[in-house]
Coordinates of C-alpha atoms and ligand atoms in Angstrom, one line a residue:
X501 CA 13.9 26.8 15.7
X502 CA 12.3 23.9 13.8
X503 CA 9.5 23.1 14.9
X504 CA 7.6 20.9 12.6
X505 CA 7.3 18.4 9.9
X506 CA 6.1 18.1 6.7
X507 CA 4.5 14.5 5.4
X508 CA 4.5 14.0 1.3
X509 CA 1.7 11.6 0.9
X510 CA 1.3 10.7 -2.5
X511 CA -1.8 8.4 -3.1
X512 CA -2.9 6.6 -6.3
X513 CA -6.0 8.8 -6.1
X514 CA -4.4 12.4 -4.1
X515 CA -1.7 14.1 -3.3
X516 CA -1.6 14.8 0.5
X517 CA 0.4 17.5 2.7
X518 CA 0.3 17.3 6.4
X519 CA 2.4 18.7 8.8
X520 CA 3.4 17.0 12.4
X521 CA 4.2 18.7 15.1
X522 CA 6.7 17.1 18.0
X523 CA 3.9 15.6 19.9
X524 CA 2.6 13.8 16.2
X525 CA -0.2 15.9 16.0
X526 CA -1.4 17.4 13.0
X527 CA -1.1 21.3 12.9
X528 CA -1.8 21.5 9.1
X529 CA -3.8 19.2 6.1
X530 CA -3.9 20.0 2.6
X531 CA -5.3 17.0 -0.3
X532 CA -6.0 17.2 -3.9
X533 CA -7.2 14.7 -6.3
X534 CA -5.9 14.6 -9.6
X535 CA -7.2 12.5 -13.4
X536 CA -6.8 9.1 -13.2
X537 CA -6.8 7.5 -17.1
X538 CA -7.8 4.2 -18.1
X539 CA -6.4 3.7 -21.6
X540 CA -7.7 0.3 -21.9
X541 CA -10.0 -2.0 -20.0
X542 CA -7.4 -3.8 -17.1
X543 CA -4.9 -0.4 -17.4
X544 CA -4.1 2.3 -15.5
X545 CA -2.1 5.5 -15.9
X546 CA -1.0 8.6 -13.9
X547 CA 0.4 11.4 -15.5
X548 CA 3.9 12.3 -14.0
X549 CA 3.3 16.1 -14.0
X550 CA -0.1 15.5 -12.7
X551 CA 1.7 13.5 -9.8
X552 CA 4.2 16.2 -9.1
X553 CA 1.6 19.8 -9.6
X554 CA -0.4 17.9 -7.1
X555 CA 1.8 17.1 -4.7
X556 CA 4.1 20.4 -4.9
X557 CA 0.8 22.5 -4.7
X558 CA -0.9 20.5 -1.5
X559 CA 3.0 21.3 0.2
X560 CA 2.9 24.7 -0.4
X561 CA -0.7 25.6 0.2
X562 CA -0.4 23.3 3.7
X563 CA 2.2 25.6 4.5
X564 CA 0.7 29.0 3.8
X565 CA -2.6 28.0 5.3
X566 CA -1.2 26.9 8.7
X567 CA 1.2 30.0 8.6
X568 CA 4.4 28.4 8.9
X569 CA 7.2 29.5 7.2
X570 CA 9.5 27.0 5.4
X571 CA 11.9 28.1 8.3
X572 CA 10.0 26.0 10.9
X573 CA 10.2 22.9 8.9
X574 CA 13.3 20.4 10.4
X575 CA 12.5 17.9 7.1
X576 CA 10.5 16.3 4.7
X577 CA 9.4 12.7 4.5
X578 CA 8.0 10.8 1.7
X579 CA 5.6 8.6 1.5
X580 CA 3.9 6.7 -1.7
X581 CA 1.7 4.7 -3.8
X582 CA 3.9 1.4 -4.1
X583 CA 5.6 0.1 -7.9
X584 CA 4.0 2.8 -9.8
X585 CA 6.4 3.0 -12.5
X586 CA 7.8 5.9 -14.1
X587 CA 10.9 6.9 -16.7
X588 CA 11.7 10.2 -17.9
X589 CA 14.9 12.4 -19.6
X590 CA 18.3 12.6 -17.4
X591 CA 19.1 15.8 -19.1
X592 CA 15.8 17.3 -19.4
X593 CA 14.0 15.6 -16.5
X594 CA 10.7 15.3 -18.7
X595 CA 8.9 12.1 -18.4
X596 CA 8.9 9.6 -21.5
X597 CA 5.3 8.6 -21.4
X598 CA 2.2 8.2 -18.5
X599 CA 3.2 6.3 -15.3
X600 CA 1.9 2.8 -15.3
X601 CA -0.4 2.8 -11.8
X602 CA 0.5 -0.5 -9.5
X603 CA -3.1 -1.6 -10.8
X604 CA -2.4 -1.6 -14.3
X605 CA -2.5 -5.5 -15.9
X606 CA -0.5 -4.0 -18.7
X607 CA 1.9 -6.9 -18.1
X608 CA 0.2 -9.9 -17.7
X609 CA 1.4 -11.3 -20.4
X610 CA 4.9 -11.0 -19.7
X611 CA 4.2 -12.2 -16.1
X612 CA 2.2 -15.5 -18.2
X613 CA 5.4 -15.6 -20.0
X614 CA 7.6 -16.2 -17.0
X615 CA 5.4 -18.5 -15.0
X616 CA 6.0 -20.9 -18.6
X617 CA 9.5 -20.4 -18.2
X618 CA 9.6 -21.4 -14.7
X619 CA 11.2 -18.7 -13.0
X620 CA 8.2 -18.2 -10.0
X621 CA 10.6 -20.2 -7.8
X622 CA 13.7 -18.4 -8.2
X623 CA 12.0 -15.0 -8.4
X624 CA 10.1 -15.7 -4.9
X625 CA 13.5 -16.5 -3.7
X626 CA 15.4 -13.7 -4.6
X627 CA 12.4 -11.1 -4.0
X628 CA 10.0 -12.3 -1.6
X629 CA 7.3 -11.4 -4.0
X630 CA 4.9 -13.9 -6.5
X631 CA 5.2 -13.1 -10.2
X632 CA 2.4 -10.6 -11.0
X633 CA 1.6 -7.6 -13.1
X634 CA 1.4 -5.5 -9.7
X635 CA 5.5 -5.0 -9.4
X636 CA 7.1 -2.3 -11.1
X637 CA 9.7 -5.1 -13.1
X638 CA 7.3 -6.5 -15.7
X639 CA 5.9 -3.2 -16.4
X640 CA 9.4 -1.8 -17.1
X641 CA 9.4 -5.2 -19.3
X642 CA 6.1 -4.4 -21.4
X643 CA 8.0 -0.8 -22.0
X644 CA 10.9 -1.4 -23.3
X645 CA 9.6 -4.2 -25.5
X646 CA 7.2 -1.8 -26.5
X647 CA 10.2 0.4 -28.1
X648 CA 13.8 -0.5 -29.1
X649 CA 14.5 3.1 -29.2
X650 CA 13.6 3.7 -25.3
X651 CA 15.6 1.1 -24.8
X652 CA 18.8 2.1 -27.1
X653 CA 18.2 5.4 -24.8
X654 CA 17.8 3.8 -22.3
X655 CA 21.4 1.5 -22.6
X656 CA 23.6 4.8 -23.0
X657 CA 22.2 6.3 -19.9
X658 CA 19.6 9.0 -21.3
X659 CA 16.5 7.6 -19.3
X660 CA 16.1 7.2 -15.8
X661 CA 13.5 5.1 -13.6
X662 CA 11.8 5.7 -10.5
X663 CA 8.6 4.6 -8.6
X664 CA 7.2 7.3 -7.4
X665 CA 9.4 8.4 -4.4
X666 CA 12.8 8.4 -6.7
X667 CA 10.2 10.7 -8.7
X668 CA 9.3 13.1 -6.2
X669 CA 12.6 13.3 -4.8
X670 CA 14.0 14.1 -8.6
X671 CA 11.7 16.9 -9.1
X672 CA 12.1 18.2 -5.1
X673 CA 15.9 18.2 -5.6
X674 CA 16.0 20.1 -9.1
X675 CA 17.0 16.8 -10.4
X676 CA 20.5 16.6 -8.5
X677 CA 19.5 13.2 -6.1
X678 CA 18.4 9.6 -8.4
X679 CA 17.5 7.6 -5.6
X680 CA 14.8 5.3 -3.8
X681 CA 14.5 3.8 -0.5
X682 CA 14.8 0.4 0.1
X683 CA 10.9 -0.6 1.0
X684 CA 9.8 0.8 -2.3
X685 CA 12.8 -1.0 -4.1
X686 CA 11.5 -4.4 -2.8
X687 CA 8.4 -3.8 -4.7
X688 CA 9.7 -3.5 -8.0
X689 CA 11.0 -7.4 -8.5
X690 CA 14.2 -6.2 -9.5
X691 CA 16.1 -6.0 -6.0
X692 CA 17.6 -9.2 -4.1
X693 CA 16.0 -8.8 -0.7
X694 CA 18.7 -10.7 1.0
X695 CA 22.1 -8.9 -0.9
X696 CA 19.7 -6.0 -0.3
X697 CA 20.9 -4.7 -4.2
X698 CA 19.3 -4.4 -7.4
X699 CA 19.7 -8.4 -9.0
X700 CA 21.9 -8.3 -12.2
X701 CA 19.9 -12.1 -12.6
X702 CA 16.9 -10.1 -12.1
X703 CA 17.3 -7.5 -14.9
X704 CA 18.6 -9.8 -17.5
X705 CA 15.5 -12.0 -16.8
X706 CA 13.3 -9.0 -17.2
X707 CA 15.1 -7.3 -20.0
X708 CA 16.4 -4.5 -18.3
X709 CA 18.9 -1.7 -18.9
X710 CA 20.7 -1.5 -15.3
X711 CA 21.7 2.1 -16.1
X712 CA 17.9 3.2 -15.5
X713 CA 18.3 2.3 -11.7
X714 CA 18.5 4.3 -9.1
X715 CA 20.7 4.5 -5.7
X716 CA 18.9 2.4 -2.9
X717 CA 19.2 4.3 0.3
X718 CA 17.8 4.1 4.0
X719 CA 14.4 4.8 4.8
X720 CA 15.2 6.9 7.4
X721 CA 18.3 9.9 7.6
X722 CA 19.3 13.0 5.2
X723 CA 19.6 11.8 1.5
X724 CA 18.9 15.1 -0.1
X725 CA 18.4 19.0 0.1
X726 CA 15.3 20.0 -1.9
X727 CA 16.5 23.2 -4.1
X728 CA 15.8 26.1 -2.4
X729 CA 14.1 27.9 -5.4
X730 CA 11.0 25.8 -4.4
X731 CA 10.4 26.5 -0.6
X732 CA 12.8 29.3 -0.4
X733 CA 14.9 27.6 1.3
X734 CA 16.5 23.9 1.5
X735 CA 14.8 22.0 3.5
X736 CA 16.3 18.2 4.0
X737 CA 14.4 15.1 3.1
X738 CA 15.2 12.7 5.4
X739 CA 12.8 9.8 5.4
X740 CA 11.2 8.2 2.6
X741 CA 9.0 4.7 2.6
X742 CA 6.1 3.4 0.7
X743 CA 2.6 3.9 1.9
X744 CA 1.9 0.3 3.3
X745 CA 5.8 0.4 5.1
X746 CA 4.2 3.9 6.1
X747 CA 1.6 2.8 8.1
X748 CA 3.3 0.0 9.6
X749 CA 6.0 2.5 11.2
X750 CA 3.2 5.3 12.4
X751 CA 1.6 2.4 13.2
X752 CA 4.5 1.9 15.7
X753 CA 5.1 -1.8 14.5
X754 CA 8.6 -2.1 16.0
X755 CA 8.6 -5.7 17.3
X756 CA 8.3 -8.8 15.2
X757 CA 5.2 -10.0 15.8
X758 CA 3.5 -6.8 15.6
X759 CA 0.7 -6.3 12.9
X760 CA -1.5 -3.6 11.2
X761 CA -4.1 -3.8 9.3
X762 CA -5.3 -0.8 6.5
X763 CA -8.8 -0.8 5.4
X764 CA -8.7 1.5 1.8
X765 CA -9.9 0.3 -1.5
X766 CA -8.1 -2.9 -0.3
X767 CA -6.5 -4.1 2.6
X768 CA -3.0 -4.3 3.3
X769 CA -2.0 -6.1 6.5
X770 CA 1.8 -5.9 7.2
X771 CA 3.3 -8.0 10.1
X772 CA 6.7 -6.8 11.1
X773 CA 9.1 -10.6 11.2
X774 CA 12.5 -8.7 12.2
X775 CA 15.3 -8.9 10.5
X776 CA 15.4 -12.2 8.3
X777 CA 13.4 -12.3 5.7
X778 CA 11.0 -14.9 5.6
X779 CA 9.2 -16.5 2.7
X780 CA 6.1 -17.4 3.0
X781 CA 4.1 -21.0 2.7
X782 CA 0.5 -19.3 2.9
X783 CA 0.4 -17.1 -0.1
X784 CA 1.6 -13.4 1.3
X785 CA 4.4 -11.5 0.4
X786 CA 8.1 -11.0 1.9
X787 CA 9.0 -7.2 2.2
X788 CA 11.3 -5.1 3.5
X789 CA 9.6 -2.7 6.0
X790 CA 12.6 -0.1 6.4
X791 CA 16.1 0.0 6.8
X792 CA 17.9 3.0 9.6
X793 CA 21.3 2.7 9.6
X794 CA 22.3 -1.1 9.1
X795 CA 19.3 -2.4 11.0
X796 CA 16.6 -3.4 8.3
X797 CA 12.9 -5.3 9.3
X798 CA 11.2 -7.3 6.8
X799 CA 7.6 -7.9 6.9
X800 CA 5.0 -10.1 5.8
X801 CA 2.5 -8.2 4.0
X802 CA -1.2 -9.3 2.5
X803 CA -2.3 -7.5 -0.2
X804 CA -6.1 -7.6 -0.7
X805 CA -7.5 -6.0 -3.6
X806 CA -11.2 -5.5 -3.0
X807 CA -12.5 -4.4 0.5
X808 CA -14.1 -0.5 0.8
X809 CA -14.0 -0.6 -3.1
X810 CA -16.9 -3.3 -2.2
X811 CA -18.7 -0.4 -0.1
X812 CA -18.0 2.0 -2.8
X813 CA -19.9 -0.4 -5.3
X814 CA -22.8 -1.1 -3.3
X815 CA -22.6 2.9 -4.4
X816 CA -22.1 3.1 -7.6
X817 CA -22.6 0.0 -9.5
X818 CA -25.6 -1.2 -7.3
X819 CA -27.1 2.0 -6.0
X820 CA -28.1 0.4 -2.9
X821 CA -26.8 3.1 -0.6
X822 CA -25.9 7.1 -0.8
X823 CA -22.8 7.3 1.2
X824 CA -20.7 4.5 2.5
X825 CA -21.8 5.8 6.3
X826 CA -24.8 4.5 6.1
X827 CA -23.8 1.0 5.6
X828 CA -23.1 0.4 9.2
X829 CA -26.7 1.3 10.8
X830 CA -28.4 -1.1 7.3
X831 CA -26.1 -4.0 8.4
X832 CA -26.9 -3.2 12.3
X833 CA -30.2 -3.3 12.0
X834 CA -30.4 -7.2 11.2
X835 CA -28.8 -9.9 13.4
X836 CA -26.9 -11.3 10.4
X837 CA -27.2 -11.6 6.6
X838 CA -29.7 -14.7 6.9
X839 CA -26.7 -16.5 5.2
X840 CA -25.7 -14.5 2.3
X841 CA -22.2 -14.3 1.7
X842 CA -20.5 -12.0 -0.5
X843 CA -17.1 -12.7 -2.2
X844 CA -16.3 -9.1 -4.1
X845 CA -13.7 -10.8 -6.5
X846 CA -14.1 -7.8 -8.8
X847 CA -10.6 -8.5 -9.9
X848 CA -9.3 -11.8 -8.9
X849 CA -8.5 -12.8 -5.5
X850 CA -5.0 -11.5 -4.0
X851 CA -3.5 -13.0 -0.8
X852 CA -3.6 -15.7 0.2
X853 CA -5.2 -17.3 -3.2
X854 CA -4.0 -15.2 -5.9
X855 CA -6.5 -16.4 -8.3
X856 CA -6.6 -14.3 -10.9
X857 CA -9.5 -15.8 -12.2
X858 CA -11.9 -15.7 -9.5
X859 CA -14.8 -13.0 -9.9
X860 CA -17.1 -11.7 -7.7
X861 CA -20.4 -13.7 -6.3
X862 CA -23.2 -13.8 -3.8
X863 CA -24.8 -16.8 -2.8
X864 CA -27.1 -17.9 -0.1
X865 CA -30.2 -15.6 -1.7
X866 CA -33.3 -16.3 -0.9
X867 CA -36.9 -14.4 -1.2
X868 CA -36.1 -13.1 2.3
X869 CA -32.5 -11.8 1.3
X870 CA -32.8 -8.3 1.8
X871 CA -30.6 -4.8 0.9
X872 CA -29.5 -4.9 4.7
X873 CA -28.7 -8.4 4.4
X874 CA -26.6 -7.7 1.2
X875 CA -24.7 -4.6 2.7
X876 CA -24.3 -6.5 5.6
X877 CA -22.8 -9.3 4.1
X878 CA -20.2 -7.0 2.0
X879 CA -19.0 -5.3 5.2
X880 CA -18.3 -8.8 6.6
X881 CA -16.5 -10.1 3.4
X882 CA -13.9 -7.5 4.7
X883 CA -13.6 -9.1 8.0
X884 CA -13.8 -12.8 6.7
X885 CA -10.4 -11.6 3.6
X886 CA -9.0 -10.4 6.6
X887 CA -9.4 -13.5 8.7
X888 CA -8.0 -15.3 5.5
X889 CA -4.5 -12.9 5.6
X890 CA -4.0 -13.3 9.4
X891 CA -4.8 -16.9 9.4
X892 CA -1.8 -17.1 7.2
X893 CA 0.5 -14.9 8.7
X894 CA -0.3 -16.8 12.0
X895 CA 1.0 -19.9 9.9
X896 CA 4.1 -18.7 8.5
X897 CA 5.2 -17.0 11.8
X898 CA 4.4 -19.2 13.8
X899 CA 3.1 -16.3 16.1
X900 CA -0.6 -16.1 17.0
X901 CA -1.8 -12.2 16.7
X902 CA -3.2 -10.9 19.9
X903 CA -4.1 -7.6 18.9
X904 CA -4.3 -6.2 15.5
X905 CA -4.0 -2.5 14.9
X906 CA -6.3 -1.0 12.1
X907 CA -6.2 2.4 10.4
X908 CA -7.7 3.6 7.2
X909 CA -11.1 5.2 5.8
X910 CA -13.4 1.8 6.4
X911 CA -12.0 2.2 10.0
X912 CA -14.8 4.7 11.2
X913 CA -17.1 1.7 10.6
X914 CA -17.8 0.7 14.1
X915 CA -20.1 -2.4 13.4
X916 CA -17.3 -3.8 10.9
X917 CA -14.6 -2.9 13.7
X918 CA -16.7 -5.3 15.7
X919 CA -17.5 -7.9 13.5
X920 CA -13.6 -8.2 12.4
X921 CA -12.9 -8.7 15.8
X922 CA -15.5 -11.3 16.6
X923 CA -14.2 -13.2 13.9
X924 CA -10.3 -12.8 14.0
X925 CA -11.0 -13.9 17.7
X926 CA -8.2 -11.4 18.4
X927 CA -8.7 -7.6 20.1
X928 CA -8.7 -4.8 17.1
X929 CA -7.4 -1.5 18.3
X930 CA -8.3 1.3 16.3
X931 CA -5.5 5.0 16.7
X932 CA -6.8 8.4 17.6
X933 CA -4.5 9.3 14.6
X934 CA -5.9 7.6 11.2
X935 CA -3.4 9.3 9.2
X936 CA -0.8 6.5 10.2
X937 CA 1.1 6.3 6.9
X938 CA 2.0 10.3 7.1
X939 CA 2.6 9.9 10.2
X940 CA 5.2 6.6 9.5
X941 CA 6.7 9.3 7.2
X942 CA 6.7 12.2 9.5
X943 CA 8.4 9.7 12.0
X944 CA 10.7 8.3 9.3
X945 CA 11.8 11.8 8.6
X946 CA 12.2 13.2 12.2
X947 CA 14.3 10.5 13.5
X948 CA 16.5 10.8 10.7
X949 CA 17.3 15.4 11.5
X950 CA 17.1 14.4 15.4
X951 CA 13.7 15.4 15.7
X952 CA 12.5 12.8 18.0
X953 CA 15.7 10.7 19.2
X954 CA 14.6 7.3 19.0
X955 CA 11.9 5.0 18.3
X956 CA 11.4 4.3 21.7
X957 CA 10.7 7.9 22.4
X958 CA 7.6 7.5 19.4
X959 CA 6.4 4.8 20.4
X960 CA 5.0 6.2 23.7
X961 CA 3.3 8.8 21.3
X962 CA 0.8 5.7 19.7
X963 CA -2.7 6.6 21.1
X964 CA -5.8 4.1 21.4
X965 CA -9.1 5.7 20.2
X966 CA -10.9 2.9 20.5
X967 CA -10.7 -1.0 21.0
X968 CA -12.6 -3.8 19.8
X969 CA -12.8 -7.2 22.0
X970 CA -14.5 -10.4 20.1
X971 CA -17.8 -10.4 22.0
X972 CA -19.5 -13.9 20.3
X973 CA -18.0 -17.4 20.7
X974 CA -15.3 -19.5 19.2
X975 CA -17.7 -21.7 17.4
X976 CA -20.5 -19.4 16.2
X977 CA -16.8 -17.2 14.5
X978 CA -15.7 -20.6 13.0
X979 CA -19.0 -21.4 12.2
X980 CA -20.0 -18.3 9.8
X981 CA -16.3 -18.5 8.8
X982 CA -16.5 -21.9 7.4
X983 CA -18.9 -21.0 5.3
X984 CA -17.2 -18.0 4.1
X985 CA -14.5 -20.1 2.7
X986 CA -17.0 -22.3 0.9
X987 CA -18.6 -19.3 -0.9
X988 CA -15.1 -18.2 -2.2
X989 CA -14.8 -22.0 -2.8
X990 CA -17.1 -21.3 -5.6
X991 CA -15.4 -17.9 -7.0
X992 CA -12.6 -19.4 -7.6
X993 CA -11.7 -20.0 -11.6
X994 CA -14.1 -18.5 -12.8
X995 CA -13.0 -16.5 -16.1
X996 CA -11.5 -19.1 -18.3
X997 CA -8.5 -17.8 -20.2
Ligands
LIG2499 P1 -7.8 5.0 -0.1 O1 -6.6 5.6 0.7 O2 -7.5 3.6 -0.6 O3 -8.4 5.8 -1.1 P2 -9.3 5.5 2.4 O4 -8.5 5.1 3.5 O5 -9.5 7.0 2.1 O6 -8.9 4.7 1.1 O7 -10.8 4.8 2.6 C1 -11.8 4.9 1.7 C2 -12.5 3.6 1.5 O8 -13.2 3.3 2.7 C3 -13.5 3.7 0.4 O9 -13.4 2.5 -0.4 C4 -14.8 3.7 1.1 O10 -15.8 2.9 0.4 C5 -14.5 3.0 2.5 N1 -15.3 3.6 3.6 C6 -15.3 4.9 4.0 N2 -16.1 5.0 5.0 C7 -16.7 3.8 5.3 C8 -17.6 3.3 6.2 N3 -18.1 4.1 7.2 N4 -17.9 2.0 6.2 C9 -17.4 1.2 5.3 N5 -16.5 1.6 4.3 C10 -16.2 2.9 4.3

C-alpha cells in the first residue's frame, strides 16, 4: 500500500527531498546545497550535473533515512527554480554548457534590443510577462547567437531544452519523457498564454529552433514512469509546477481572489485571478498557476528581487548583525527607525517599477540614527515592497485582499509579520507548514495517482500557525507609507547607462 509522497524541490541554492504523508505532514527531509558560479559580474550559472547529483542524492538519502521503501511511494512531484535554462544532447543526454540561473543578466542586451524594436506590447500580450533578462527566451537567444553550430544542431533536432523540471524529468525517466508543465512554460516568453502553445511568432522573434521544445503538459496527473534502475522500481511522476505556482497550490490558493505571499531572497506574491488571463496595468506579471485536466488558473504574480537578501546583507556586506534572528529583538527594541528608510535596490527594482536602474539607498540619517534603527528600517522595506505588490494587484483585480497568506524563511520573523500587517491594513496568516511549495508539489502529485481525491478534500488540510491583525491606525500605516514611496522616489534611475 502507498502510503506516501515524495516532493522534488529543486532551489536555485539546494536540492530538497521531503516526503508527505496523507495527512500533508512531513515524515521525511533531506537538503543539499550545491556551487553556484558567477562567470561574470551580472551572471549566474548552475551546472546541470550538479542540479541533478543534488537532487537524485537528497531523494534517495530521504528515503533511506525515513526507512521507506520506494514501494510505499504512490508518486513523485516536481517542483523548481523558475526559467532557469538548460540544453543538452538528445542522443547522449549530456548538457551542452552550464545552465543560465533565472538571475543571470546575460541577456540584457537582447532584451535592450527588443524594447528598440517595439515588441514589449505584443510580447506582454501574447505572454503576460515584461521583456526582461529573467525569462528563459532571451537567454536561449544570447545562446544560440553565441554559436551557429549549436544552432545548426540545434535545427536538425540534436539538442533539446528544458527549464529545470523538463530537466529532471529527462534524467528521472532515463531520457524517454521531453516535457514541461505548463506554469513553468509561461515563464520562458516563448508560450502564448491564451492558445496555451509554444508561439511560432514568439520563436521567430527570439531566434529560436522550435525543435528544441518540449511537450507542454498538465501540472497535475501521470506524465511519466521514472526508470526503475534508479529507485528500484518505477515510481510515477504525476505533478510538476514551478516553485512560486508551488506555493500558491500548498498554499491552498483555489479561489480567485486568493493570495500568498513568499518571503525568500525576494518576495513573490501570487494572486490566483481564475481562469482568464488578465494583464496587468500596475506593473506585475500574468502567469499561469496550473492546469488539471482542462481547467487552468492564471495568476498575477509580483516578483520582488531584494527582500531577506536585505537581512542577509546587513550580514555580510555590513556586519551589523550575526544571524538574521537577531534582527527582530534590534528592530523591537525601538518604537520606529526615527525616520530612516531603506530602499535595498541592490539590483534594480522589480514589480511594480521595474527600474532597472534604481540602486539601493538609505535616507533620513541623522546623528541619532542608530544600528537598531537601520535593521529596523530594512525589515520594514520588506513590508512597505510588499504594500507596493498588493496595492497593485488590488488595482488590477479589482479585489481588495482581506487576508494574505505568507510562507518562507523571513516568515519566522514575528515583529516583521506584524509590521506587514499593520501596513497592508489586511490580516497576515502565517501556516503551521512553511514548506508550502513541496507541499503544492506533493498535492499536485497526489491528486493526480488518487492520493487525495480532490482539492476540496486538501484544502481542509491548510493549518493556521499563527495570524497577524494590523494593530495601529489607517493614518499612522499611510503615514510611514508615504514616505516610503518618496525614499524609492529617490532610488529610482540611478545608474546611468
Ligand atoms: P530561499 O528559498 O530564497 O533561499 P528561504 O525561504 O530559505 O529563502 O529564506 C531565507 C531568507 O530569509 C534569507 O534571505 C534570510 O536572510 C531571511 N531570514 C531568515 N530568517 C529570518 C528572520 N528571522 N528575520 C528576517 N529574515 C530572515
Amino acid at each position: 500500500m502507498a502510503e506516501y509522497i515524495l516532493a522534488l524541490d529543486q532551489g536555485t541554492t539546494s536540492s530538497r527531498a521531503i516526503l508527505f504523508d496523507h495527512d500533508g505532514r512531513i515524515v521525511g527531509k533531506e537538503q543539499q546545497e550545491f556551487p553556484q558560479i558567477y562567470p561574470q559580474p551580472g551572471h549566474v550559472e548552475h551546472r546541470p550535473e550538479d542540479i541533478w547529483n543534488s537532487q537524485f542524492d537528497v531523494a534517495l538519502n530521504v528515503l533511506k533515512r525515513s526507512r521507506i521503501p520506494a514501494e510505499k511511494i504512490a508518486a513523485i512531484g516536481i517542483t523548481n527554480q523558475r526559467e532557469t535554462t538548460i540544453l543538452w544532447e538528445k542522443e547522449t543526454g549530456k548538457p551542452v554548457g552550464n545552465a543560465i540561473v533565472w538571475q543571470s543578466r546575460i541577456s540584457s542586451g537582447i532584451c535592450q534590443r527588443l524594447e528598440n524594436a517595439g515588441y514589449e506590447q505584443r510580447i506582454r500580450e501574447l505572454t503576460g510577462l515584461v521583456i526582461d533578462p529573467y525569462f528563459s527566451g532571451t537567454k536561449l537567444t544570447w545562446l544560440f547567437e553565441q554559436s551557429p553550430d549549436l544552432r545548426r544542431r540545434a535545427q536538425n533536432g540534436e539538442i533539446l531544452f528544458g527549464t529545470v523540471d523538463s530537466y529532471l524529468v529527462w534524467k528521472l525517466t532515463g531520457g524517454k519523457r521531453h516535457i514541461t508543465d505548463i506554469s513553468n512554460a509561461s515563464r520562458t516568453m516563448l508560450f502564448d498564454i491564451h492558445q496555451q502553445k509554444w508561439s511560432p511568432e514568439l520563436l521567430e522573434m527570439l531566434g529560436i529552433p522550435e525543435q528544441i521544445l518540449p511537450e507542454v503538459v498538465d501540472s497535475s496527473g501521470v506524465v511519466a514512469q521514472t526508470d526503475p534502475a534508479l529507485f528500484g522500481r518505477a515510481i510515477p511522476i504525476s505533478g510538476i509546477a514551478g516553485d512560486q505556482q508551488a506555493a500558491t497550490f500548498g498554499q491552498i490558493c483555489f479561489e480567485p481572489g486568493m493570495a500568498k505571499n513568499t518571503y525568500g531572497t525576494g518576495c513573490f506574491m501570487l494572486m490566483n485571478i481564475g481562469s482568464q488571463p488578465r494583464l496587468s496595468n500596475n506593473g506585475l506579471l500574468t502567469t499561469i498557476g496550473w492546469r488539471i485536466g482542462s481547467e487552468i488558473v492564471y495568476c498575477l504574480e509580483g516578483a520582488i528581487f531584494i527582500a531577506g537578501a536585505a537581512i542577509q546583507w546587513l550580514r555580510d556586506g555590513l556586519q551589523v548583525i550575526a544571524h538574521a534572528s537577531e534582527t527582530e529583538e534590534l528592530a523591537a527594541s525601538v518604537p520606529d527607525t526615527d525616520g530612516v528608510y531603506f530602499v535595498p535596490a541592490f539590483v534594480g527594482l522589480g514589480a511594480p517599477y521595474w527600474d532597472a536602474e534604481a540602486r539601493g539607498l538609505a535616507i533620513g540619517l541623522t546623528r541619532g540614527t542608530t544600528r537598531e534603527h537601520f535593521v529596523r528600517a530594512a525589515l520594514e522595506s520588506i513590508a512597505y515592497q510588499t504594500r507596493d505588490v498588493l496595492d497593485a494587484m488590488n488595482r488590477d483585480s479589482g479585489i481588495r485582499l482581506e487576508r494574505l497568506r505568507v510562507d518562507g524563511g523571513a516568515t519566522s520573523n514575528n515583529f516583521l509579520m506584524q509590521f506587514q500587517a499593520d501596513i497592508l491594513q489586511t490580516e497576515v496568516y502565517r501556516p503551521v507548514i512553511q514548506e508550502t511549495t513541496a507541499l503544492g508539489a506533493a498535492y499536485l502529485a497526489g491528486l493526480g495517482v488518487g492520493f487525495w481525491n480532490d482539492q476540496n478534500e486538501l484544502s481542509h488540510k491548510w493549518a493556521l500557525d499563527q495570524a497577524f491583525r494590523p494593530a495601529c491606525s489607517v493614518d499612522q500605516s499611510e503615514k510611514k507609507y508615504a514616505g516610503w514611496r518618496r525614499a524609492v522616489e529617490r532610488s529610482l534611475q540611478w545608474e546611468q547607462s
